[in-house]
XYZ file of C-alpha atoms in Angstrom:
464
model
C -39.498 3.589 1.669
C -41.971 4.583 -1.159
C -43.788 1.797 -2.749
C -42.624 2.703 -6.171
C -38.587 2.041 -5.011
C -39.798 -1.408 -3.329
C -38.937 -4.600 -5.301
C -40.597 -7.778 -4.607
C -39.752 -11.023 -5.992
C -42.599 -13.743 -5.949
C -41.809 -17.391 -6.474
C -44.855 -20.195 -6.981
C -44.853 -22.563 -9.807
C -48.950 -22.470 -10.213
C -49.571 -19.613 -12.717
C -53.304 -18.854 -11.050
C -51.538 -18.018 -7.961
C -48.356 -16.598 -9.250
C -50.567 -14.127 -11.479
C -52.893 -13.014 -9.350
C -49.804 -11.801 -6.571
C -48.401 -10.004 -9.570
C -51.508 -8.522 -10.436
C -52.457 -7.684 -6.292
C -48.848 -5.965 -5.951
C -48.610 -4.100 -8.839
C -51.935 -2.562 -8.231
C -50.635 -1.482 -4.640
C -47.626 0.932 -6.484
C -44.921 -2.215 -5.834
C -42.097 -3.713 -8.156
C -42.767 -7.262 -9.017
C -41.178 -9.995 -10.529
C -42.243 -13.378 -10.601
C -40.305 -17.093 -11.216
C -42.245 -20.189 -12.252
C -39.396 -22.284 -10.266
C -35.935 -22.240 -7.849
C -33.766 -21.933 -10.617
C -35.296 -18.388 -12.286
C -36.135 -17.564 -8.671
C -32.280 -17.957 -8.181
C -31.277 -15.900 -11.128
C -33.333 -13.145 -11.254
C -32.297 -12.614 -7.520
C -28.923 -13.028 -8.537
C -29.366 -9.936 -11.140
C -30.091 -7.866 -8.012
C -32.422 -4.878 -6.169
C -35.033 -7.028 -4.381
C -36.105 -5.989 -1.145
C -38.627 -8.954 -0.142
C -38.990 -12.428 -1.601
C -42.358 -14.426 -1.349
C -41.478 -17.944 -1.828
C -44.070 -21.227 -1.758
C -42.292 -23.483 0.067
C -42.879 -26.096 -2.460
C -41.575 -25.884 -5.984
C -40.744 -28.510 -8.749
C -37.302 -28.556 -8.362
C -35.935 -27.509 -5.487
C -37.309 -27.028 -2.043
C -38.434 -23.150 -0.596
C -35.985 -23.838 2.337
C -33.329 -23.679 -0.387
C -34.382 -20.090 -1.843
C -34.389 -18.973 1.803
C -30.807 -20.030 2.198
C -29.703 -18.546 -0.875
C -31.198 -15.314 -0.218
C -30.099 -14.802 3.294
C -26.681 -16.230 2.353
C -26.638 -13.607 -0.702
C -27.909 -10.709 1.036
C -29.041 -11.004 4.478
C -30.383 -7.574 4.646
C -33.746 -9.612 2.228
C -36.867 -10.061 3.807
C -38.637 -13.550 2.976
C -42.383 -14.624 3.349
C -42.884 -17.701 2.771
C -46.303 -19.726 1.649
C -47.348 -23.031 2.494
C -49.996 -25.337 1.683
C -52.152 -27.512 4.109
C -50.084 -29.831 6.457
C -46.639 -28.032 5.680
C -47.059 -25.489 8.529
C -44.362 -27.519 10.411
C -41.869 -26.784 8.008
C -42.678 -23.368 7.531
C -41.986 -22.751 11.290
C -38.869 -24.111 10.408
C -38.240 -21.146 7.751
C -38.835 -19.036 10.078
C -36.415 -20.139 12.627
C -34.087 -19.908 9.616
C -34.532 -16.692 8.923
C -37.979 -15.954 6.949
C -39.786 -13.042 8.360
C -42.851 -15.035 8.681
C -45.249 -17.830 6.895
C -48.960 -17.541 5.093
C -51.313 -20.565 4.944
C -52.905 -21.024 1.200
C -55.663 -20.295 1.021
C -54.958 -16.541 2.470
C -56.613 -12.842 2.237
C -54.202 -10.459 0.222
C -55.367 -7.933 3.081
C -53.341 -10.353 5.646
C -50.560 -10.618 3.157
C -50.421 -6.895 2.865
C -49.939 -6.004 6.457
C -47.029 -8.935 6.756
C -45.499 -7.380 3.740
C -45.473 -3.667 5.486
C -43.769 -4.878 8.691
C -41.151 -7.088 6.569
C -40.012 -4.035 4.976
C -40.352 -2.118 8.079
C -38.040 -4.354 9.778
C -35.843 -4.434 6.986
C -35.381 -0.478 6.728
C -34.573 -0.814 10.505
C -31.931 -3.596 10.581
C -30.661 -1.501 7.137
C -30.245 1.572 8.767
C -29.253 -0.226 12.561
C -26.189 -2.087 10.085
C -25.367 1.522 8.898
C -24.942 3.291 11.432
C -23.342 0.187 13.397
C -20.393 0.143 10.062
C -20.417 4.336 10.580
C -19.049 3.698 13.784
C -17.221 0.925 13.513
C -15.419 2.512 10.821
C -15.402 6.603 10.582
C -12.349 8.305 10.063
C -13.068 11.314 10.980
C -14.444 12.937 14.342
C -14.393 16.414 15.136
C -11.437 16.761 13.164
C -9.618 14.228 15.192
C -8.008 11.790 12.019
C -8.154 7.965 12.872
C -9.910 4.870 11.971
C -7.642 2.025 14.030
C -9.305 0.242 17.291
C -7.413 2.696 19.656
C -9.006 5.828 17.942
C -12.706 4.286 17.423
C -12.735 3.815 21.414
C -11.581 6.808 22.274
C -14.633 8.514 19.803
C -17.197 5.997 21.976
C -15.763 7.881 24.971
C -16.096 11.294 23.694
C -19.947 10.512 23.189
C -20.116 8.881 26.490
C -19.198 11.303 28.623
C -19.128 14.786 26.724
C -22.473 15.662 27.945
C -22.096 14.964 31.700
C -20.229 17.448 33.927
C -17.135 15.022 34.523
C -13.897 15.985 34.943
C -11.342 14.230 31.960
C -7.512 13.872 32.332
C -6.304 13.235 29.039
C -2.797 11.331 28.746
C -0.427 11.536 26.106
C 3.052 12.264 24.312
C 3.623 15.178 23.221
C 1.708 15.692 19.024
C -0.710 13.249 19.604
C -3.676 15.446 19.622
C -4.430 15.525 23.075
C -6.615 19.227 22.233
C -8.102 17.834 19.255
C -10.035 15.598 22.223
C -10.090 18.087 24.647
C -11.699 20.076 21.734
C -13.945 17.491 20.733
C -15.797 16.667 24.449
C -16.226 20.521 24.775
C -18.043 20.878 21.809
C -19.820 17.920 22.264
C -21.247 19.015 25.254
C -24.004 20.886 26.841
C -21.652 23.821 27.002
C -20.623 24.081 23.297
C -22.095 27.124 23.004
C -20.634 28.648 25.938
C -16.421 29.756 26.413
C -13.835 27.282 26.068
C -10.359 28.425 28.131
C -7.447 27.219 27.178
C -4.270 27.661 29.862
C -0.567 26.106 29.101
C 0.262 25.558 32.692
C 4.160 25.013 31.280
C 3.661 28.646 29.315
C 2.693 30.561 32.154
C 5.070 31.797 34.693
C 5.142 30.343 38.291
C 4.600 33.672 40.084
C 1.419 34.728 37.723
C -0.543 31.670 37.235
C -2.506 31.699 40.004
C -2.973 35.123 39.226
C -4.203 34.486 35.707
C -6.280 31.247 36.834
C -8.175 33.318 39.056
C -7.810 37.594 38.910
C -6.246 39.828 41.540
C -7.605 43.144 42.693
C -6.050 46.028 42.396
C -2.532 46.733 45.123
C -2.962 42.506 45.589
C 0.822 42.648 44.600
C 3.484 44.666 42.994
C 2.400 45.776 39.556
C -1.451 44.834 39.891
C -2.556 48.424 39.196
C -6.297 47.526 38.126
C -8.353 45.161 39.351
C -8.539 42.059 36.384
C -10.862 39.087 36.427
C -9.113 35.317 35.887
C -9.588 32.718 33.545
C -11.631 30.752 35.156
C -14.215 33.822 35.229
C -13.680 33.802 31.769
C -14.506 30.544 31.627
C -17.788 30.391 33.261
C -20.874 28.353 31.873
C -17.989 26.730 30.100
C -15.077 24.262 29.763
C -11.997 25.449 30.924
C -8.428 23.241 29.673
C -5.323 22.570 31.816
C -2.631 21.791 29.572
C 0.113 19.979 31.051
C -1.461 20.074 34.363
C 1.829 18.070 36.175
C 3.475 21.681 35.225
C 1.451 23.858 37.674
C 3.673 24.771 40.718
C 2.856 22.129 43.331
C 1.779 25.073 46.295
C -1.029 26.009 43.556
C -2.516 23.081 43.407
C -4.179 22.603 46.628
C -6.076 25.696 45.641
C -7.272 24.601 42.587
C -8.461 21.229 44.409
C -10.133 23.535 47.213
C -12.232 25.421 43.964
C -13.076 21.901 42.253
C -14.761 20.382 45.608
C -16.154 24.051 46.532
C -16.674 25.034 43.047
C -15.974 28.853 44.534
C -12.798 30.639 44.841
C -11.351 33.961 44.938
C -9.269 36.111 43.234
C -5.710 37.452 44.703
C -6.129 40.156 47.468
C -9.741 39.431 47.813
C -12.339 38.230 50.383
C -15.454 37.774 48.129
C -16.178 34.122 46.902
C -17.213 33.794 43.300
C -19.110 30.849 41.892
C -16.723 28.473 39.993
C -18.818 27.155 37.000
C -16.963 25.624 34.848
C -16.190 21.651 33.533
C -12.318 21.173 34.221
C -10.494 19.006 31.390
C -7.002 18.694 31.821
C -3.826 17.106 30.121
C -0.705 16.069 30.747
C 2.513 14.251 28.443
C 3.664 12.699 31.556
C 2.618 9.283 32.910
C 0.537 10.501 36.493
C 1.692 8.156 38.504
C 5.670 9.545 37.574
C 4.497 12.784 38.344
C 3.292 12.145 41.485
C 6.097 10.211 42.511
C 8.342 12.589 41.495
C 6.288 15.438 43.466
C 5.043 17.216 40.382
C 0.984 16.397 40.870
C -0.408 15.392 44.325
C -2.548 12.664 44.079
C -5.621 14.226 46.071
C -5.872 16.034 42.540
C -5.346 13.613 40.764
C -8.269 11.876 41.854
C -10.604 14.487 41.728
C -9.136 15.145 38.102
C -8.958 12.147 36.565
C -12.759 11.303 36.748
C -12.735 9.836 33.701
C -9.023 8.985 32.019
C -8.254 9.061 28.340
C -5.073 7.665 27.014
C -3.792 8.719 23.935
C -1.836 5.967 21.856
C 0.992 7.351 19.961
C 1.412 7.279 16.378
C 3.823 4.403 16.612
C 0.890 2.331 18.125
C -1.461 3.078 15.534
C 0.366 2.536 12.028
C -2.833 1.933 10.291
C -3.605 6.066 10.987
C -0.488 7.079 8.767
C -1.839 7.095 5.527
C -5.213 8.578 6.605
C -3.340 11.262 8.146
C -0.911 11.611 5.525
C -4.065 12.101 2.543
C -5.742 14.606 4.883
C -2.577 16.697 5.657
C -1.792 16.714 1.849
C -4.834 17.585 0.704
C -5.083 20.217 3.689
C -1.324 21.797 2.160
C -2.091 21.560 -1.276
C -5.206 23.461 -0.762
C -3.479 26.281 1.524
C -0.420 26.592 -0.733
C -2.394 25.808 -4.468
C 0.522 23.053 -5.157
C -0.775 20.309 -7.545
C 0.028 17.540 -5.378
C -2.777 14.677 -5.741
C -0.911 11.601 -3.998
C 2.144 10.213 -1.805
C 4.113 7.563 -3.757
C 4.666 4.115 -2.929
C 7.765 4.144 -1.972
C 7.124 7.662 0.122
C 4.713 5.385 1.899
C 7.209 2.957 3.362
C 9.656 5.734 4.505
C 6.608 6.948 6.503
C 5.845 3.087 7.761
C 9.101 2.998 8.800
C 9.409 5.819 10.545
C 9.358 5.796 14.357
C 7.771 9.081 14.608
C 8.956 10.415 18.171
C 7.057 13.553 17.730
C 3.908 12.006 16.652
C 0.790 13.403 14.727
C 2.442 16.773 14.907
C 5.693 15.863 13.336
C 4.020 13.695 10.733
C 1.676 16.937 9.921
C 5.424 18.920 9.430
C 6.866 16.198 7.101
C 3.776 16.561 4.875
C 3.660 20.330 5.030
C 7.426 20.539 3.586
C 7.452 17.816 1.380
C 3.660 19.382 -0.365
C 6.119 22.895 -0.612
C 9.526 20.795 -1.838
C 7.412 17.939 -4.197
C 8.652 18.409 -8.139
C 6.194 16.248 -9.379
C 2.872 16.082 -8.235
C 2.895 13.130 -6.261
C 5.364 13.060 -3.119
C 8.282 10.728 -3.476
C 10.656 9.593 -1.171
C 13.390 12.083 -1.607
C 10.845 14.916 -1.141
C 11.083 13.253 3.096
C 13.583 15.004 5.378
C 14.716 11.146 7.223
C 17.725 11.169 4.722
C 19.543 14.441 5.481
C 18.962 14.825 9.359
C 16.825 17.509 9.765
C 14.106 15.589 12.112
C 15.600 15.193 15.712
C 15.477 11.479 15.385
C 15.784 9.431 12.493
C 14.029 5.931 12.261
C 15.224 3.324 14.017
C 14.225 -0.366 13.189
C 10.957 -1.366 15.627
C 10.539 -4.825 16.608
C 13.750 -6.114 14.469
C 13.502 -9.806 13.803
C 15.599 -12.430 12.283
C 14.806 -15.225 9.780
C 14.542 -18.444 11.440
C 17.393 -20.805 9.637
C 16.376 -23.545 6.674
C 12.873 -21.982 6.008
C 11.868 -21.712 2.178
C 11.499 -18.827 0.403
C 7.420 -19.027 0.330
C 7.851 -19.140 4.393
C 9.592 -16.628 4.525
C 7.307 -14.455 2.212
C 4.624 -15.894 4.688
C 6.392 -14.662 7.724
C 7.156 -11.001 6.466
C 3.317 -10.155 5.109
C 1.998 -11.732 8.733
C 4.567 -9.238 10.335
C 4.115 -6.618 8.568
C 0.112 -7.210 8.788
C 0.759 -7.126 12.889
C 2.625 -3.674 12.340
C -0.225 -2.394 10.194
C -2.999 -2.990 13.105
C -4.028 -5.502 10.180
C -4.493 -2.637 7.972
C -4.041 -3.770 4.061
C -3.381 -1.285 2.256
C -0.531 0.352 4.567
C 0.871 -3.707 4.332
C 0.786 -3.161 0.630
C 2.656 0.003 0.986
C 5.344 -0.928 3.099
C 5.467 -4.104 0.931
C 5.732 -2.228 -2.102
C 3.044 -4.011 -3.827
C -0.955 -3.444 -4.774
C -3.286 -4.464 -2.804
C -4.937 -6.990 -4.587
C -1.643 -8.516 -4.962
C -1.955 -8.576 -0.973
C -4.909 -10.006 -0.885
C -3.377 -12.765 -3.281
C -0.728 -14.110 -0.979
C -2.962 -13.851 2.020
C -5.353 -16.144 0.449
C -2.426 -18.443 -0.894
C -1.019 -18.598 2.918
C -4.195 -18.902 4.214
C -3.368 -16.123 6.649
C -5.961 -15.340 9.244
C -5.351 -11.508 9.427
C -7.523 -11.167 12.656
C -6.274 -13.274 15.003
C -2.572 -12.247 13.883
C -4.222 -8.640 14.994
C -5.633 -9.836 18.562
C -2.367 -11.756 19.196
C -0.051 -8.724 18.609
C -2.630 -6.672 21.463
């Protein structure tokens, strides 16, 4: 940080020494304010913008260790220095334990106060940016255009990083719209192979007597109607990734051939005695639960093993409430864009028809609604008659989750207590999507969870 955009707050009650820090720090390109006592120490603080506070740790009417607290308790992210006469070095080792960033003996060398000043601020810019990139994480919405900011989505972008750059093989498992190739998508190009092919094969597309042709080539005569000689996807894939989609769909006789390629990583093509060099990083998905398939004879479990490396599960919208309105903003502003409609918002009262929607065909059916109700919207925000739940064209309509009755002889205030801590477990703890199912702003919300002293985490970690 430049000198001139540094801020430092000094706070001594004997003018000499107050005036000649001023004087030092200014002359070295900083920002300085001074206070004679605790009280103007406090408020100018207060007012804002100070990146380091040197403090004597005794002032006429309050005690140094009391600035310290205030600071740290203000805005933790403030280094403090504090000075100390003869005999008081006991208490300053105190500060520090409380938090200062270290202690100077009176009489001192400004050259020794310089250098403690440079690695405050040092260590400052470090916890500062450590704290941002920590909340980035912690609270990013967006990830290789996978759309998501709940628990379930934040550890599922950890995993991505984790393991994109190895060689693994991933099994991704999920219900059908839930974005299983936005993942597969993402760990490709977050790899080492980004720049290289990426294959995508719908095992449940392909028909059973050509997909071991496709995976990998025939020469020519290999079988009626292979006139020419044609190289496979997995050649096509090479120094790449290559994407089974719904892997449980590949005819079961295949699949010991496919296992034979991922130990050998050779194979060849139909009609064929020359070995190629498999190199490739397998990713593969599936809607079906693997242990059902391969109890039901649809995936042997030898590849299963050897695909399944690392695992991701996919939670489906249902699970992850808190995603709907994020989704719903970024598909509206996507559709308004493609179609030039001046749509700029979802109503209210839209909102909790989404909410209480079960959404059986996930992110992909909630990416439909939006489309057609951004083409059928009158007004420019989307209202609740602009949704297809009330005239039966989705395949399901909503069905009550979780229904719950009122206990008998409880008061209306527990009751209003009861619904906003239920509705805050639906919402993943989410606020504003309780607000919009309740049908009220959020500060409202925040209101009523104050007046029921309702401890919105640990309703969260009791409803995992």
């Amino acid at each position: 940080m430049d000198r001139k955009e540094v801020r430092i707050l000094v706070v001594d009650d004997e003018s000499l020494m107050s005036d000649a820090l001023k004087q030092n720090l200014s002359a070295e390109g900083y920002r300085v304010d001074a206070a004679a006592n605790g009280a103007e120490a406090i408020e100018l603080f207060d007012q804002g913008g100070h990146h380091l506070v040197i403090c004597d740790l005794m002032l006429p009417d309050m005690d140094g260790m009391s600035i310290l607290k205030h600071v740290k308790d203000t805005r933790p992210s403030t280094e403090v220095i504090m000075i100390t006469g003869y005999g008081s070095v006991a208490r300053a080792v105190e500060a520090t334990k409380a938090g200062a960033f270290y202690f100077v003996e009176k009489p001192f060398e400004f050259e020794q106060l310089h250098i403690l000043i440079e690695k405050a601020l040092e260590r400052r810019e470090l916890v500062t940016e450590t704290e941002n990139m920590r909340r980035q994480l912690s609270t990013r919405t967006e990830y290789f255009n996978i759309i998501g900011a709940s628990k379930a989505m934040q550890n599922i972008y950890e995993t991505i990083e984790s393991v994109a750059k190895s060689d693994a093989n991933i099994l991704i498992v999920g219900e059908s719209g839930t974005g299983k190739e936005l993942i597969a998508n993402a760990i490709h190009y977050n790899s080492h192979r980004a720049k290289k092919p990426f294959i995508k094969v719908n095992c449940a597309a392909l028909p059973k007597e050509l997909i071991e042709s496709e995976l990998f080539g025939h020469t020519k005569g290999a079988f009626t109607g292979a006139y020419a000689d044609k190289d496979g996807l997995v050649q096509h894939a090479a120094g790449g990734s290559l994407l089974l989609d719904e892997i449980t769909e590949m005819p079961i006789e295949l699949q010991p051939k496919l296992l034979r390629v991922l130990q050998d990583r050779s194979y060849r093509k139909l009609g064929s005695e020359k070995t190629y060099a498999a190199d490739f990083r397998l990713i593969t998905s599936t809607n079906r639960m693997p242990a059902d398939a391969i109890r039901e004879g649809r995936l042997r479990d030898d590849l299963f093993y050897r695909i399944s490396t690392i695992t991701i599960h996919v939670p489906p919208l249902r699970e992850r409430a808190e995603d709907i309105q994020l989704l719903a903003e970024h598909f509206l502003k996507t559709y308004a864009r493609k179609y030039q409609r001046p749509i700029t918002g979802i109503s209210q009262a839209a909102y909790a028809r989404l909410f209480a929607h079960t959404w059986p065909g996930n992110v992909r059916e909630l990416q439909n609604v939006i489309e057609r109700a951004v083409l059928l919207a009158k007004g420019n925000k989307i209202e609740p008659h602009d949704l297809p739940f009330d005239n039966g064209s989705l395949l399901e309509k909503s069905a009550p989750q979780n229904a719950w009755d009122v206990p008998p002889n409880m008061t209306l205030e527990e009751i209003e207590k009861l619904v906003i801590e239920r509705t805050l477990q639906r919402t993943g703890g989410n606020k504003q999507a309780a607000a919009n199912i309740l049908g009220i702003y959020r500060p409202r919300l925040y209101s009523k969870i104050r007046k029921y002293k309702i401890d919105v985490n640990a309703l969260v970690s009791s409803s995992e």
